[in-house]
Amino acid sequence: MAEVKQLVKGLADQHGRTMESLLPILQGIVHQEQHISEDAMVEVARELNISAAQVYGTATFYSFLHTKPLGKYVIRVCKTITCMMHGKNQVIKELESVLKINLGETTHDGKFTLLETNCLGQCHKGPAMLINDEPYTELTPEKVREIIMKYKHQEISAN
Amino acid sequence: MSDKINLKIDNIAVSIKSGATILEAAKKVNIRIPTLCYHEDLCVAGNCRVCVVEQVGSDRLLPACAMPVNEGMEINTNSMKVRNARKQIVELLVSEHRADCTRCYKNGKCELQELSSEYIVGENGFIDLVAHKGYTIDNFSPSIIKDDSKCIRCQRCVRTCDQLQSISALTVAHKGEHMKVSSFFDKPMFEVVCTNCGQCVNRCPTGALTEKTYLDEVWSALNSDTKHTVVQTAPAVRIALGEALGMPPGEIVTGKMVSALRRLGFNSVLDTDFTADLTIIEEGNELLQRLKKVVKEKDDSVKLPLTTSCSPGWVKFIEHAFPELLPNVSTAKSPQQMFGALVKTFYAKKIEVKPENIVSVSIMPCTAKKYEADRPEMRSSGFKDVDYVLTTRELALMIKQAGIDFASLPDDEYDSIMGESSGAAVIFGATGGVMEAALRTAYEVVTGREVPFDGLNILPVRGMENIRAVSIKIENVLPEWDFLEGVELKTCVAHGLSNAKQVMEAVRDGKADYHFIEIMACPGGCLGGGGQPIPTSPAIRKKRSEAIYNEDELKPIRKSHENPEVIHLYEEFLKEPLGEVSHQLLHTHYTERNRY
Ligand code: SF4
Ligand code: SF4
Ligand code: SF4
Ligand code: FES
Ligand code: FES
């Protein structure tokens, strides 16, 4: 709690305490903590003298500002029309079956979270997804399986 | 004037000041354009689009509520294109709306329902999406029910809570098809900063935000042979109830209301105004005590300014927003709760009924009063002091259910013991009223003379100005109050929590040196309360306010300390203001609350 307070205060010192500072502060929190917790939002509200609900409203508007804890690897599959027409549904089905979770969930070991997102700017090579900051394009179910296996192996050898 | 704009609406010439909207221009020539997101008290949102009209020579439809008029404009409000567009908009709204009107609390009083009926939204509109929406209903609060399946996302509530109340307990969360009106993390309303003021309830065009009703509970108490039902009526109900029963705004219906309550079967029909007078005695004495400690004894543990405490929305607001200023809030309970505490003690003894057999009901212009009655502190009689709180609207519904023709009722009088009141108590219902009532009494206590205002009317504290600071010089005091000789008593009145916030920020930052502050959570004070008849608008608030001050003028007694029943209560039961019994029954404490 005290840490969050420090973090938010630092970000407010850096970005200011006006309405315009809200987004950079929220991005700063995500950068540090991956998601924006209830406590963090309350601190932001306090620093900017706005309501906590307003912070929540802004945070939930943007796909990259998370309000729930996420896994170590966040998979974001593009759901926008071009990727959809190129078969993002099959990609998601495959991911769900490999990871044994549904869309929006995190694996029990806390490693993977599966989400959808809006256009990633890779429409010409759809379907596309991001794993953390790494883009993957022209996906097929087979390709997806391989990519996930690669991450899983990486995790096992790291332990 | 030269800055008039001339235009034609449906071929009728209109001339209106520049900057006016098409909607306002149409109103001027008595053309009604339907609206949903628009509300007179709020900034324009322009998000629902049902107000679209056609401008001759343009293919685009224009939102009348948001579009300023232009010289020479020709507007059609009823072309085929406009009608089709409006119908489709309503159909789209209904396709995402759980339209079970017959089971809906807003049935018959709903703006969406009215539009659907006007535009004959049939069976063959768009696909019904309700099943796919996963809507939730939050009915955990004792005051307010939030049913997302009835929400059309017009955001009147969001703007109300932000602009009028500066709370923003509600916000727009998520986006696109998932967009919804939400509290912080979608928590239940009773867990968040919502003050239960009900201003959003009063403005919601649908059944998405409503008061929690206790009609069934009250009817069963009225039908029970073993229960003695006692009802109290708040000052602002008597000048607004008529509106919900087909009368024009500004009608004083005190006598008819008393008749109706008797007809409904209440055993004792009493008046919250009685305890409004009592509040003035207790709070006025608290103010004088604090002044004495601060001015004379230089005791810096005692806090000034003193703020009023009768508006439960305000109390919950300060508990959340300025917990460090809670010592400034008067410890006096609100008139409703003083009444409740006395009904099951003093009054019960008087009428020889066991307190456990009394059901105490209050009729309030307010939804926050429901929450207040539910507070754990409000059981000082050993029972729940006020069992059920009904809004003005709920009382109107009871009267309709009972088949009573309200307009033709004769006038009747309140029962005695706790039914007498002064004009000072009546004006509690208007912003500035508590201040005026307190000054009428406190000034006289200190100087032995009446307040130096013509006809006891302290006009500077009245009106609808957002924040009104008024100082009164105290001169030629009685010996006991010599330390107040020449003191300029600085007071401030604010209504609506946005204004309250401004005042309290100044107090917190040491930028205000007031002695006494009156705050009402609702715009206009209780007369504009969240439980009052819908609609409430600036013009209607003005009418209600005039009625309240007329009622004051008509009262034979105008000062709280001259209310004979209050005097008798002190002689027989309380003994003295701020005494031991008062402390036990009439005063309370407050709780610091969370920031969300
Ligand atoms: S909110 Fe209005 S339209 Fe919707 S169900 Fe209730 S009465 Fe009907
Ligand atoms: S809750 Fe009512 S006022 Fe608020 S957005 Fe929904 S329909 Fe409009
Ligand atoms: S009841 Fe008052 S405080 Fe609560 S959400 Fe509505 S307007 Fe805001
Ligand atoms: S549509 Fe998927 S990346 Fe643009
Ligand atoms: S009333 Fe004009 S857009 Fe809603």
PDB file of N, CA and C and ligand atoms in Angstrom, chain A residues 78 80-83 119-123 128, ligand 4:
ATOM      1  N   CYS A  78      -5.648  -9.903 -31.851  1.00  0.00           N
ATOM      2  CA  CYS A  78      -6.426  -8.839 -32.491  1.00  0.00           C
ATOM      3  C   CYS A  78      -7.817  -9.348 -32.845  1.00  0.00           C
ATOM      4  N   THR A  80     -10.082  -7.215 -34.401  1.00  0.00           N
ATOM      5  CA  THR A  80     -10.676  -6.283 -35.363  1.00  0.00           C
ATOM      6  C   THR A  80     -10.936  -6.971 -36.696  1.00  0.00           C
ATOM      7  N   ILE A  81     -11.718  -6.320 -37.556  1.00  0.00           N
ATOM      8  CA  ILE A  81     -12.384  -7.012 -38.660  1.00  0.00           C
ATOM      9  C   ILE A  81     -11.455  -7.802 -39.587  1.00  0.00           C
ATOM     10  N   THR A  82     -10.304  -7.229 -39.968  1.00  0.00           N
ATOM     11  CA  THR A  82      -9.442  -7.939 -40.924  1.00  0.00           C
ATOM     12  C   THR A  82      -8.944  -9.247 -40.326  1.00  0.00           C
ATOM     13  N   CYS A  83      -8.463  -9.170 -39.097  1.00  0.00           N
ATOM     14  CA  CYS A  83      -7.971 -10.383 -38.440  1.00  0.00           C
ATOM     15  C   CYS A  83      -9.118 -11.353 -38.193  1.00  0.00           C
ATOM     16  N   CYS A 119      -7.216  -3.488 -33.245  1.00  0.00           N
ATOM     17  CA  CYS A 119      -6.251  -3.549 -34.345  1.00  0.00           C
ATOM     18  C   CYS A 119      -4.817  -3.236 -33.904  1.00  0.00           C
ATOM     19  N   LEU A 120      -3.905  -4.104 -34.300  1.00  0.00           N
ATOM     20  CA  LEU A 120      -2.499  -3.944 -33.921  1.00  0.00           C
ATOM     21  C   LEU A 120      -1.681  -3.316 -35.031  1.00  0.00           C
ATOM     22  N   GLY A 121      -2.337  -2.926 -36.101  1.00  0.00           N
ATOM     23  CA  GLY A 121      -1.631  -2.312 -37.211  1.00  0.00           C
ATOM     24  C   GLY A 121      -0.916  -3.328 -38.083  1.00  0.00           C
ATOM     25  N   GLN A 122      -1.281  -4.593 -37.963  1.00  0.00           N
ATOM     26  CA  GLN A 122      -0.632  -5.655 -38.747  1.00  0.00           C
ATOM     27  C   GLN A 122      -1.655  -6.308 -39.680  1.00  0.00           C
ATOM     28  N   CYS A 123      -2.647  -5.528 -40.090  1.00  0.00           N
ATOM     29  CA  CYS A 123      -3.794  -6.081 -40.808  1.00  0.00           C
ATOM     30  C   CYS A 123      -3.377  -6.853 -42.064  1.00  0.00           C
ATOM     31  N   ALA A 128      -3.214 -11.496 -36.251  1.00  0.00           N
ATOM     32  CA  ALA A 128      -2.027 -11.069 -35.519  1.00  0.00           C
ATOM     33  C   ALA A 128      -2.264 -11.143 -34.017  1.00  0.00           C
TER      34      ALA A 128
HETATM   35  S1  FES C   4      -7.238  -5.936 -37.950  1.00  0.00           S
HETATM   36 FE1  FES C   4      -5.917  -7.172 -36.803  1.00  0.00          FE
HETATM   37  S2  FES C   4      -4.083  -6.066 -36.861  1.00  0.00           S
HETATM   38 FE2  FES C   4      -5.468  -4.706 -37.851  1.00  0.00          FE
END
